[in-house]
């Protein structure tokens, strides 16, 4: 059995350089994310093998601090190195290199729509089908997805929403704040795959079944008053915040830069919206924490 060669050593001057490995499914938004990173003054390099990261970082480290953040875009074209990914990342981190993996994913349905809209074949499609190419790429990228530090599901994102998401997660990592995203969603549309923690508030009475509330949503006062008027709502908020306190402190100790909390109800328009707004408001009171609240399914019919 051939032993995997050790990766090149990282120069000591690279201690202050932040490295991001940007990857994911074809059609999930790598180019959009890379452009967003460039706009935030990241130095972006496309399709660079992992073994070439130390020389690149060494060069950047000697640029007098003018390029402290490096993003390396990689995709299925370099899949031959995926079997060595875990060992390589572990070795680099053991040497003190600050390297993280950002993986962009999307549902098969979303990827099919995007490829059909641009009338281009999938890079692994060959003489087969589009869905076959997507399935093959999922298998090839599985080790890289498993090693990701940040996972973004772009199924329901347009390019502007993806840029905003990348900016919220990576636009200010140097301020050492934990960036919290609280997201409401509807279980009928599927649970978000990029959530770190998820709560189900379908135990609360549903305003949808009250005729005068059905046409309103959780950002409006009548629905908000109805949901928060339930004794179980405030009890849930208090206890769930207590549980999240432990998690948040653990994330900070581990130097994690972001966390996504998803709150779901049936349709993602009433209960989950109210509870996400309240949870975000309470979390924003904590020091060293930046909170963004978004409602995934609020605009759906």
PDB file of C-alpha atoms in Angstrom:
ATOM      1  CA  UNK A   1       0.000   0.000   0.000  1.00  0.00           C
ATOM      2  CA  UNK A   2       1.428   3.384  -1.045  1.00  0.00           C
ATOM      3  CA  UNK A   3       1.709   5.895   1.775  1.00  0.00           C
ATOM      4  CA  UNK A   4       0.234   9.329   1.098  1.00  0.00           C
ATOM      5  CA  UNK A   5       3.105  11.837   0.883  1.00  0.00           C
ATOM      6  CA  UNK A   6       3.146  14.612   3.464  1.00  0.00           C
ATOM      7  CA  UNK A   7       1.962  17.987   2.127  1.00  0.00           C
ATOM      8  CA  UNK A   8       4.487  20.813   1.784  1.00  0.00           C
ATOM      9  CA  UNK A   9       5.288  22.685   4.978  1.00  0.00           C
ATOM     10  CA  UNK A  10       3.584  26.002   5.650  1.00  0.00           C
ATOM     11  CA  UNK A  11       5.968  28.916   6.139  1.00  0.00           C
ATOM     12  CA  UNK A  12       5.893  30.465   9.606  1.00  0.00           C
ATOM     13  CA  UNK A  13       5.222  33.871   8.051  1.00  0.00           C
ATOM     14  CA  UNK A  14       1.770  32.617   7.022  1.00  0.00           C
ATOM     15  CA  UNK A  15       0.348  32.563  10.551  1.00  0.00           C
ATOM     16  CA  UNK A  16      -1.839  35.608   9.936  1.00  0.00           C
ATOM     17  CA  UNK A  17      -3.106  34.536   6.508  1.00  0.00           C
ATOM     18  CA  UNK A  18      -6.697  33.292   6.300  1.00  0.00           C
ATOM     19  CA  UNK A  19      -7.337  30.601   3.652  1.00  0.00           C
ATOM     20  CA  UNK A  20     -10.736  29.543   2.353  1.00  0.00           C
ATOM     21  CA  UNK A  21     -11.261  26.491   0.136  1.00  0.00           C
ATOM     22  CA  UNK A  22     -14.342  27.299  -1.976  1.00  0.00           C
ATOM     23  CA  UNK A  23     -15.979  24.320  -3.624  1.00  0.00           C
ATOM     24  CA  UNK A  24     -19.319  22.594  -4.206  1.00  0.00           C
ATOM     25  CA  UNK A  25     -21.688  21.268  -6.820  1.00  0.00           C
ATOM     26  CA  UNK A  26     -21.531  22.597 -10.366  1.00  0.00           C
ATOM     27  CA  UNK A  27     -24.395  25.055 -10.735  1.00  0.00           C
ATOM     28  CA  UNK A  28     -24.580  25.777  -6.987  1.00  0.00           C
ATOM     29  CA  UNK A  29     -23.002  29.224  -7.309  1.00  0.00           C
ATOM     30  CA  UNK A  30     -19.216  28.929  -7.058  1.00  0.00           C
ATOM     31  CA  UNK A  31     -18.607  31.765  -9.521  1.00  0.00           C
ATOM     32  CA  UNK A  32     -21.067  34.055  -7.734  1.00  0.00           C
ATOM     33  CA  UNK A  33     -19.470  33.281  -4.372  1.00  0.00           C
ATOM     34  CA  UNK A  34     -15.964  33.806  -5.772  1.00  0.00           C
ATOM     35  CA  UNK A  35     -16.965  37.190  -7.199  1.00  0.00           C
ATOM     36  CA  UNK A  36     -18.461  38.175  -3.840  1.00  0.00           C
ATOM     37  CA  UNK A  37     -15.210  37.241  -2.104  1.00  0.00           C
ATOM     38  CA  UNK A  38     -13.190  39.308  -4.584  1.00  0.00           C
ATOM     39  CA  UNK A  39     -15.444  42.282  -3.867  1.00  0.00           C
ATOM     40  CA  UNK A  40     -14.580  41.810  -0.170  1.00  0.00           C
ATOM     41  CA  UNK A  41     -10.847  41.989  -0.996  1.00  0.00           C
ATOM     42  CA  UNK A  42     -10.137  38.268  -0.864  1.00  0.00           C
ATOM     43  CA  UNK A  43      -7.383  37.093  -3.230  1.00  0.00           C
ATOM     44  CA  UNK A  44      -9.180  34.437  -5.300  1.00  0.00           C
ATOM     45  CA  UNK A  45      -7.374  31.696  -7.249  1.00  0.00           C
ATOM     46  CA  UNK A  46      -9.321  29.238  -9.414  1.00  0.00           C
ATOM     47  CA  UNK A  47      -8.667  25.495  -9.641  1.00  0.00           C
ATOM     48  CA  UNK A  48      -5.487  25.336  -7.575  1.00  0.00           C
ATOM     49  CA  UNK A  49      -4.419  21.887  -6.245  1.00  0.00           C
ATOM     50  CA  UNK A  50      -4.227  21.685  -2.457  1.00  0.00           C
ATOM     51  CA  UNK A  51      -0.528  20.869  -2.674  1.00  0.00           C
ATOM     52  CA  UNK A  52       0.067  24.344  -4.140  1.00  0.00           C
ATOM     53  CA  UNK A  53      -1.572  26.210  -1.255  1.00  0.00           C
ATOM     54  CA  UNK A  54       1.586  26.608   0.927  1.00  0.00           C
ATOM     55  CA  UNK A  55       3.659  28.335  -1.804  1.00  0.00           C
ATOM     56  CA  UNK A  56       0.723  30.617  -2.576  1.00  0.00           C
ATOM     57  CA  UNK A  57       0.173  31.447   1.092  1.00  0.00           C
ATOM     58  CA  UNK A  58       3.903  32.052   1.511  1.00  0.00           C
ATOM     59  CA  UNK A  59       3.852  34.596  -1.322  1.00  0.00           C
ATOM     60  CA  UNK A  60       0.779  36.324   0.097  1.00  0.00           C
ATOM     61  CA  UNK A  61       2.277  36.394   3.596  1.00  0.00           C
ATOM     62  CA  UNK A  62       5.273  38.295   2.228  1.00  0.00           C
ATOM     63  CA  UNK A  63       3.077  40.930   0.556  1.00  0.00           C
ATOM     64  CA  UNK A  64       3.296  43.204   3.623  1.00  0.00           C
ATOM     65  CA  UNK A  65      -0.215  42.328   4.787  1.00  0.00           C
ATOM     66  CA  UNK A  66      -1.907  43.727   1.681  1.00  0.00           C
ATOM     67  CA  UNK A  67      -3.572  40.368   0.888  1.00  0.00           C
ATOM     68  CA  UNK A  68      -4.308  38.646   4.219  1.00  0.00           C
ATOM     69  CA  UNK A  69      -7.205  36.528   2.914  1.00  0.00           C
ATOM     70  CA  UNK A  70      -6.898  33.881   0.179  1.00  0.00           C
ATOM     71  CA  UNK A  71      -9.745  31.923  -1.424  1.00  0.00           C
ATOM     72  CA  UNK A  72      -8.915  28.835  -3.484  1.00  0.00           C
ATOM     73  CA  UNK A  73     -11.700  27.675  -5.801  1.00  0.00           C
ATOM     74  CA  UNK A  74     -11.689  23.944  -6.516  1.00  0.00           C
ATOM     75  CA  UNK A  75     -14.209  21.643  -8.155  1.00  0.00           C
ATOM     76  CA  UNK A  76     -14.658  18.169  -9.564  1.00  0.00           C
ATOM     77  CA  UNK A  77     -11.848  18.781 -12.042  1.00  0.00           C
ATOM     78  CA  UNK A  78      -9.409  18.140  -9.189  1.00  0.00           C
ATOM     79  CA  UNK A  79     -11.271  15.171  -7.704  1.00  0.00           C
ATOM     80  CA  UNK A  80      -8.136  12.985  -7.787  1.00  0.00           C
ATOM     81  CA  UNK A  81      -6.966  14.776  -4.651  1.00  0.00           C
ATOM     82  CA  UNK A  82     -10.192  14.239  -2.667  1.00  0.00           C
ATOM     83  CA  UNK A  83      -9.032  10.901  -1.228  1.00  0.00           C
ATOM     84  CA  UNK A  84      -6.136  12.758   0.413  1.00  0.00           C
ATOM     85  CA  UNK A  85      -8.218  15.728   1.527  1.00  0.00           C
ATOM     86  CA  UNK A  86      -8.706  14.812   5.184  1.00  0.00           C
ATOM     87  CA  UNK A  87      -5.019  14.082   5.758  1.00  0.00           C
ATOM     88  CA  UNK A  88      -3.957  17.207   3.868  1.00  0.00           C
ATOM     89  CA  UNK A  89      -6.303  19.560   5.736  1.00  0.00           C
ATOM     90  CA  UNK A  90      -5.371  17.985   9.078  1.00  0.00           C
ATOM     91  CA  UNK A  91      -1.663  18.391   8.322  1.00  0.00           C
ATOM     92  CA  UNK A  92      -2.047  22.031   7.274  1.00  0.00           C
ATOM     93  CA  UNK A  93      -4.081  22.882  10.378  1.00  0.00           C
ATOM     94  CA  UNK A  94      -1.546  21.116  12.601  1.00  0.00           C
ATOM     95  CA  UNK A  95       1.086  23.419  11.103  1.00  0.00           C
ATOM     96  CA  UNK A  96      -0.976  26.422  12.161  1.00  0.00           C
ATOM     97  CA  UNK A  97      -2.547  27.327   8.812  1.00  0.00           C
ATOM     98  CA  UNK A  98      -5.958  28.973   9.251  1.00  0.00           C
ATOM     99  CA  UNK A  99      -7.830  27.088   6.507  1.00  0.00           C
ATOM    100  CA  UNK A 100     -11.585  26.545   6.203  1.00  0.00           C
ATOM    101  CA  UNK A 101     -13.788  24.804   3.610  1.00  0.00           C
ATOM    102  CA  UNK A 102     -16.885  26.509   2.181  1.00  0.00           C
ATOM    103  CA  UNK A 103     -19.127  24.048   0.330  1.00  0.00           C
ATOM    104  CA  UNK A 104     -22.003  25.203  -1.888  1.00  0.00           C
ATOM    105  CA  UNK A 105     -24.787  22.675  -2.383  1.00  0.00           C
ATOM    106  CA  UNK A 106     -28.231  22.646  -3.997  1.00  0.00           C
ATOM    107  CA  UNK A 107     -30.991  20.142  -4.602  1.00  0.00           C
ATOM    108  CA  UNK A 108     -30.954  18.043  -7.762  1.00  0.00           C
ATOM    109  CA  UNK A 109     -34.126  19.818  -8.905  1.00  0.00           C
ATOM    110  CA  UNK A 110     -32.517  23.249  -8.554  1.00  0.00           C
ATOM    111  CA  UNK A 111     -29.360  22.149 -10.374  1.00  0.00           C
ATOM    112  CA  UNK A 112     -31.370  20.643 -13.238  1.00  0.00           C
ATOM    113  CA  UNK A 113     -33.329  23.912 -13.607  1.00  0.00           C
ATOM    114  CA  UNK A 114     -30.152  25.960 -13.703  1.00  0.00           C
ATOM    115  CA  UNK A 115     -28.383  23.794 -16.270  1.00  0.00           C
ATOM    116  CA  UNK A 116     -31.490  23.699 -18.461  1.00  0.00           C
ATOM    117  CA  UNK A 117     -31.901  27.480 -18.240  1.00  0.00           C
ATOM    118  CA  UNK A 118     -28.374  28.089 -19.572  1.00  0.00           C
ATOM    119  CA  UNK A 119     -28.592  25.167 -22.037  1.00  0.00           C
ATOM    120  CA  UNK A 120     -25.205  23.780 -21.048  1.00  0.00           C
ATOM    121  CA  UNK A 121     -24.260  20.179 -20.218  1.00  0.00           C
ATOM    122  CA  UNK A 122     -23.022  19.108 -16.824  1.00  0.00           C
ATOM    123  CA  UNK A 123     -19.189  18.746 -16.749  1.00  0.00           C
ATOM    124  CA  UNK A 124     -19.540  15.022 -15.898  1.00  0.00           C
ATOM    125  CA  UNK A 125     -22.503  14.324 -18.150  1.00  0.00           C
ATOM    126  CA  UNK A 126     -20.547  13.004 -21.111  1.00  0.00           C
ATOM    127  CA  UNK A 127     -22.830  10.927 -23.336  1.00  0.00           C
ATOM    128  CA  UNK A 128     -25.184  10.285 -20.410  1.00  0.00           C
ATOM    129  CA  UNK A 129     -27.967  12.286 -18.807  1.00  0.00           C
ATOM    130  CA  UNK A 130     -27.871  15.525 -16.858  1.00  0.00           C
ATOM    131  CA  UNK A 131     -29.145  13.802 -13.705  1.00  0.00           C
ATOM    132  CA  UNK A 132     -26.503  11.113 -14.127  1.00  0.00           C
ATOM    133  CA  UNK A 133     -23.756  13.735 -14.217  1.00  0.00           C
ATOM    134  CA  UNK A 134     -25.138  15.390 -11.074  1.00  0.00           C
ATOM    135  CA  UNK A 135     -25.248  12.040  -9.249  1.00  0.00           C
ATOM    136  CA  UNK A 136     -21.656  11.235 -10.231  1.00  0.00           C
ATOM    137  CA  UNK A 137     -20.483  14.634  -9.035  1.00  0.00           C
ATOM    138  CA  UNK A 138     -22.262  14.174  -5.679  1.00  0.00           C
ATOM    139  CA  UNK A 139     -20.397  10.916  -5.130  1.00  0.00           C
ATOM    140  CA  UNK A 140     -17.066  12.477  -6.089  1.00  0.00           C
ATOM    141  CA  UNK A 141     -17.540  15.516  -3.844  1.00  0.00           C
ATOM    142  CA  UNK A 142     -18.885  13.637  -0.808  1.00  0.00           C
ATOM    143  CA  UNK A 143     -15.496  13.567   1.027  1.00  0.00           C
ATOM    144  CA  UNK A 144     -15.063  17.306   0.483  1.00  0.00           C
ATOM    145  CA  UNK A 145     -18.607  18.066   1.672  1.00  0.00           C
ATOM    146  CA  UNK A 146     -18.003  16.010   4.813  1.00  0.00           C
ATOM    147  CA  UNK A 147     -14.896  18.086   5.588  1.00  0.00           C
ATOM    148  CA  UNK A 148     -16.617  21.459   5.120  1.00  0.00           C
ATOM    149  CA  UNK A 149     -16.640  24.099   7.850  1.00  0.00           C
ATOM    150  CA  UNK A 150     -19.380  26.140   6.179  1.00  0.00           C
ATOM    151  CA  UNK A 151     -22.214  24.600   4.153  1.00  0.00           C
ATOM    152  CA  UNK A 152     -24.600  26.800   2.160  1.00  0.00           C
ATOM    153  CA  UNK A 153     -27.653  25.350   0.427  1.00  0.00           C
ATOM    154  CA  UNK A 154     -28.350  27.657  -2.537  1.00  0.00           C
ATOM    155  CA  UNK A 155     -31.478  25.862  -3.782  1.00  0.00           C
ATOM    156  CA  UNK A 156     -33.739  28.822  -2.985  1.00  0.00           C
ATOM    157  CA  UNK A 157     -31.174  31.589  -3.537  1.00  0.00           C
ATOM    158  CA  UNK A 158     -30.845  33.972  -6.446  1.00  0.00           C
ATOM    159  CA  UNK A 159     -27.417  35.469  -7.162  1.00  0.00           C
ATOM    160  CA  UNK A 160     -28.093  38.518  -4.990  1.00  0.00           C
ATOM    161  CA  UNK A 161     -29.160  36.416  -2.009  1.00  0.00           C
ATOM    162  CA  UNK A 162     -26.090  34.206  -2.347  1.00  0.00           C
ATOM    163  CA  UNK A 163     -23.783  37.222  -2.458  1.00  0.00           C
ATOM    164  CA  UNK A 164     -25.480  38.605   0.653  1.00  0.00           C
ATOM    165  CA  UNK A 165     -25.114  35.255   2.423  1.00  0.00           C
ATOM    166  CA  UNK A 166     -21.395  35.016   1.613  1.00  0.00           C
ATOM    167  CA  UNK A 167     -20.899  38.581   2.760  1.00  0.00           C
ATOM    168  CA  UNK A 168     -22.756  37.989   6.043  1.00  0.00           C
ATOM    169  CA  UNK A 169     -20.608  34.936   6.791  1.00  0.00           C
ATOM    170  CA  UNK A 170     -17.212  36.088   5.552  1.00  0.00           C
ATOM    171  CA  UNK A 171     -17.331  39.838   5.142  1.00  0.00           C
ATOM    172  CA  UNK A 172     -16.075  40.618   8.618  1.00  0.00           C
ATOM    173  CA  UNK A 173     -14.370  37.569  10.046  1.00  0.00           C
ATOM    174  CA  UNK A 174     -11.570  39.696  11.466  1.00  0.00           C
ATOM    175  CA  UNK A 175     -13.838  41.203  14.151  1.00  0.00           C
ATOM    176  CA  UNK A 176     -13.942  37.804  15.947  1.00  0.00           C
ATOM    177  CA  UNK A 177     -17.715  37.920  16.373  1.00  0.00           C
ATOM    178  CA  UNK A 178     -19.882  34.862  16.057  1.00  0.00           C
ATOM    179  CA  UNK A 179     -22.223  35.432  13.128  1.00  0.00           C
ATOM    180  CA  UNK A 180     -25.631  33.934  13.836  1.00  0.00           C
ATOM    181  CA  UNK A 181     -28.270  33.406  11.175  1.00  0.00           C
ATOM    182  CA  UNK A 182     -31.798  32.691  12.378  1.00  0.00           C
ATOM    183  CA  UNK A 183     -33.917  31.342   9.521  1.00  0.00           C
ATOM    184  CA  UNK A 184     -37.620  30.558   9.433  1.00  0.00           C
ATOM    185  CA  UNK A 185     -38.841  27.869   7.041  1.00  0.00           C
ATOM    186  CA  UNK A 186     -41.813  25.666   6.205  1.00  0.00           C
ATOM    187  CA  UNK A 187     -41.503  21.897   6.607  1.00  0.00           C
ATOM    188  CA  UNK A 188     -43.847  21.458   3.629  1.00  0.00           C
ATOM    189  CA  UNK A 189     -41.046  22.860   1.426  1.00  0.00           C
ATOM    190  CA  UNK A 190     -38.311  20.746   3.016  1.00  0.00           C
ATOM    191  CA  UNK A 191     -35.955  21.342   5.917  1.00  0.00           C
ATOM    192  CA  UNK A 192     -32.825  23.468   5.202  1.00  0.00           C
ATOM    193  CA  UNK A 193     -29.738  21.282   4.839  1.00  0.00           C
ATOM    194  CA  UNK A 194     -27.313  23.989   5.986  1.00  0.00           C
ATOM    195  CA  UNK A 195     -28.804  24.481   9.460  1.00  0.00           C
ATOM    196  CA  UNK A 196     -26.564  23.761  12.431  1.00  0.00           C
ATOM    197  CA  UNK A 197     -29.543  23.617  14.796  1.00  0.00           C
ATOM    198  CA  UNK A 198     -33.231  23.191  14.071  1.00  0.00           C
ATOM    199  CA  UNK A 199     -36.401  23.656  16.105  1.00  0.00           C
ATOM    200  CA  UNK A 200     -40.004  22.713  15.277  1.00  0.00           C
ATOM    201  CA  UNK A 201     -42.713  25.126  16.471  1.00  0.00           C
ATOM    202  CA  UNK A 202     -45.650  23.263  14.980  1.00  0.00           C
ATOM    203  CA  UNK A 203     -46.738  22.499  18.565  1.00  0.00           C
ATOM    204  CA  UNK A 204     -48.171  26.046  18.687  1.00  0.00           C
ATOM    205  CA  UNK A 205     -51.703  26.763  17.389  1.00  0.00           C
ATOM    206  CA  UNK A 206     -51.612  27.637  13.707  1.00  0.00           C
ATOM    207  CA  UNK A 207     -52.871  31.145  12.791  1.00  0.00           C
ATOM    208  CA  UNK A 208     -53.588  29.830   9.292  1.00  0.00           C
ATOM    209  CA  UNK A 209     -56.801  28.260  10.556  1.00  0.00           C
ATOM    210  CA  UNK A 210     -58.101  31.576  11.882  1.00  0.00           C
ATOM    211  CA  UNK A 211     -59.768  33.340   8.913  1.00  0.00           C
ATOM    212  CA  UNK A 212     -58.847  36.891   9.967  1.00  0.00           C
ATOM    213  CA  UNK A 213     -55.174  35.921  10.404  1.00  0.00           C
ATOM    214  CA  UNK A 214     -54.660  33.662   7.381  1.00  0.00           C
ATOM    215  CA  UNK A 215     -53.790  36.449   4.938  1.00  0.00           C
ATOM    216  CA  UNK A 216     -51.281  38.001   7.373  1.00  0.00           C
ATOM    217  CA  UNK A 217     -47.783  36.735   8.155  1.00  0.00           C
ATOM    218  CA  UNK A 218     -45.539  36.582  11.172  1.00  0.00           C
ATOM    219  CA  UNK A 219     -44.003  40.011  10.606  1.00  0.00           C
ATOM    220  CA  UNK A 220     -47.402  41.627  11.193  1.00  0.00           C
ATOM    221  CA  UNK A 221     -48.817  42.544  14.590  1.00  0.00           C
ATOM    222  CA  UNK A 222     -52.033  40.458  14.579  1.00  0.00           C
ATOM    223  CA  UNK A 223     -50.142  37.203  13.946  1.00  0.00           C
ATOM    224  CA  UNK A 224     -47.311  38.165  16.286  1.00  0.00           C
ATOM    225  CA  UNK A 225     -49.745  38.926  19.118  1.00  0.00           C
ATOM    226  CA  UNK A 226     -51.620  35.671  18.569  1.00  0.00           C
ATOM    227  CA  UNK A 227     -48.489  33.485  18.556  1.00  0.00           C
ATOM    228  CA  UNK A 228     -46.810  35.193  21.507  1.00  0.00           C
ATOM    229  CA  UNK A 229     -50.100  35.103  23.383  1.00  0.00           C
ATOM    230  CA  UNK A 230     -49.678  31.337  23.752  1.00  0.00           C
ATOM    231  CA  UNK A 231     -48.062  30.427  27.077  1.00  0.00           C
ATOM    232  CA  UNK A 232     -45.966  27.731  25.402  1.00  0.00           C
ATOM    233  CA  UNK A 233     -44.395  30.276  23.013  1.00  0.00           C
ATOM    234  CA  UNK A 234     -42.559  32.292  25.652  1.00  0.00           C
ATOM    235  CA  UNK A 235     -41.661  29.151  27.602  1.00  0.00           C
ATOM    236  CA  UNK A 236     -40.125  27.681  24.462  1.00  0.00           C
ATOM    237  CA  UNK A 237     -38.141  30.868  23.763  1.00  0.00           C
ATOM    238  CA  UNK A 238     -36.691  30.984  27.263  1.00  0.00           C
ATOM    239  CA  UNK A 239     -35.697  27.323  27.335  1.00  0.00           C
ATOM    240  CA  UNK A 240     -34.406  27.186  23.784  1.00  0.00           C
ATOM    241  CA  UNK A 241     -32.274  30.282  24.377  1.00  0.00           C
ATOM    242  CA  UNK A 242     -30.857  28.572  27.458  1.00  0.00           C
ATOM    243  CA  UNK A 243     -29.876  25.566  25.355  1.00  0.00           C
ATOM    244  CA  UNK A 244     -28.350  27.786  22.667  1.00  0.00           C
ATOM    245  CA  UNK A 245     -26.275  29.613  25.294  1.00  0.00           C
ATOM    246  CA  UNK A 246     -24.287  26.428  25.860  1.00  0.00           C
ATOM    247  CA  UNK A 247     -23.839  25.862  22.131  1.00  0.00           C
ATOM    248  CA  UNK A 248     -22.824  29.456  21.415  1.00  0.00           C
ATOM    249  CA  UNK A 249     -20.161  29.433  24.113  1.00  0.00           C
ATOM    250  CA  UNK A 250     -18.825  26.144  22.693  1.00  0.00           C
ATOM    251  CA  UNK A 251     -18.693  27.594  19.194  1.00  0.00           C
ATOM    252  CA  UNK A 252     -16.745  30.590  20.471  1.00  0.00           C
ATOM    253  CA  UNK A 253     -14.273  28.361  22.299  1.00  0.00           C
ATOM    254  CA  UNK A 254     -13.746  26.402  19.067  1.00  0.00           C
ATOM    255  CA  UNK A 255     -13.288  29.648  17.089  1.00  0.00           C
ATOM    256  CA  UNK A 256     -16.271  28.889  14.890  1.00  0.00           C
ATOM    257  CA  UNK A 257     -17.235  32.008  12.980  1.00  0.00           C
ATOM    258  CA  UNK A 258     -20.873  31.266  12.169  1.00  0.00           C
ATOM    259  CA  UNK A 259     -23.941  29.315  13.234  1.00  0.00           C
ATOM    260  CA  UNK A 260     -27.328  28.857  11.561  1.00  0.00           C
ATOM    261  CA  UNK A 261     -30.461  28.205  13.620  1.00  0.00           C
ATOM    262  CA  UNK A 262     -33.560  27.172  11.657  1.00  0.00           C
ATOM    263  CA  UNK A 263     -37.078  27.486  13.081  1.00  0.00           C
ATOM    264  CA  UNK A 264     -39.784  25.589  11.203  1.00  0.00           C
ATOM    265  CA  UNK A 265     -43.550  25.467  11.076  1.00  0.00           C
ATOM    266  CA  UNK A 266     -45.866  24.034   8.424  1.00  0.00           C
ATOM    267  CA  UNK A 267     -45.729  26.724   5.731  1.00  0.00           C
ATOM    268  CA  UNK A 268     -43.005  29.049   7.015  1.00  0.00           C
ATOM    269  CA  UNK A 269     -45.243  32.129   7.106  1.00  0.00           C
ATOM    270  CA  UNK A 270     -46.719  32.477  10.584  1.00  0.00           C
ATOM    271  CA  UNK A 271     -45.389  30.703  13.680  1.00  0.00           C
ATOM    272  CA  UNK A 272     -41.808  30.182  12.537  1.00  0.00           C
ATOM    273  CA  UNK A 273     -41.536  33.807  11.365  1.00  0.00           C
ATOM    274  CA  UNK A 274     -42.706  35.187  14.711  1.00  0.00           C
ATOM    275  CA  UNK A 275     -40.447  32.893  16.709  1.00  0.00           C
ATOM    276  CA  UNK A 276     -37.431  33.577  14.466  1.00  0.00           C
ATOM    277  CA  UNK A 277     -37.904  37.326  14.851  1.00  0.00           C
ATOM    278  CA  UNK A 278     -38.140  37.014  18.625  1.00  0.00           C
ATOM    279  CA  UNK A 279     -35.209  34.602  18.837  1.00  0.00           C
ATOM    280  CA  UNK A 280     -33.057  36.875  16.669  1.00  0.00           C
ATOM    281  CA  UNK A 281     -33.950  39.885  18.795  1.00  0.00           C
ATOM    282  CA  UNK A 282     -33.004  38.098  22.011  1.00  0.00           C
ATOM    283  CA  UNK A 283     -29.759  36.692  20.544  1.00  0.00           C
ATOM    284  CA  UNK A 284     -28.732  40.133  19.275  1.00  0.00           C
ATOM    285  CA  UNK A 285     -28.534  41.315  22.884  1.00  0.00           C
ATOM    286  CA  UNK A 286     -25.485  39.107  23.447  1.00  0.00           C
ATOM    287  CA  UNK A 287     -21.999  40.664  23.163  1.00  0.00           C
ATOM    288  CA  UNK A 288     -19.592  39.570  20.413  1.00  0.00           C
ATOM    289  CA  UNK A 289     -22.504  38.288  18.347  1.00  0.00           C
ATOM    290  CA  UNK A 290     -23.872  39.467  14.999  1.00  0.00           C
ATOM    291  CA  UNK A 291     -27.389  38.278  14.140  1.00  0.00           C
ATOM    292  CA  UNK A 292     -29.173  38.100  10.788  1.00  0.00           C
ATOM    293  CA  UNK A 293     -32.803  36.981  10.530  1.00  0.00           C
ATOM    294  CA  UNK A 294     -34.118  35.687   7.212  1.00  0.00           C
ATOM    295  CA  UNK A 295     -37.398  34.073   6.189  1.00  0.00           C
ATOM    296  CA  UNK A 296     -36.870  31.442   3.519  1.00  0.00           C
ATOM    297  CA  UNK A 297     -40.471  30.694   2.583  1.00  0.00           C
ATOM    298  CA  UNK A 298     -42.304  33.919   3.378  1.00  0.00           C
ATOM    299  CA  UNK A 299     -42.804  34.851  -0.276  1.00  0.00           C
ATOM    300  CA  UNK A 300     -44.076  31.478  -1.459  1.00  0.00           C
ATOM    301  CA  UNK A 301     -47.651  31.051  -2.594  1.00  0.00           C
TER     302      UNK A 301
END
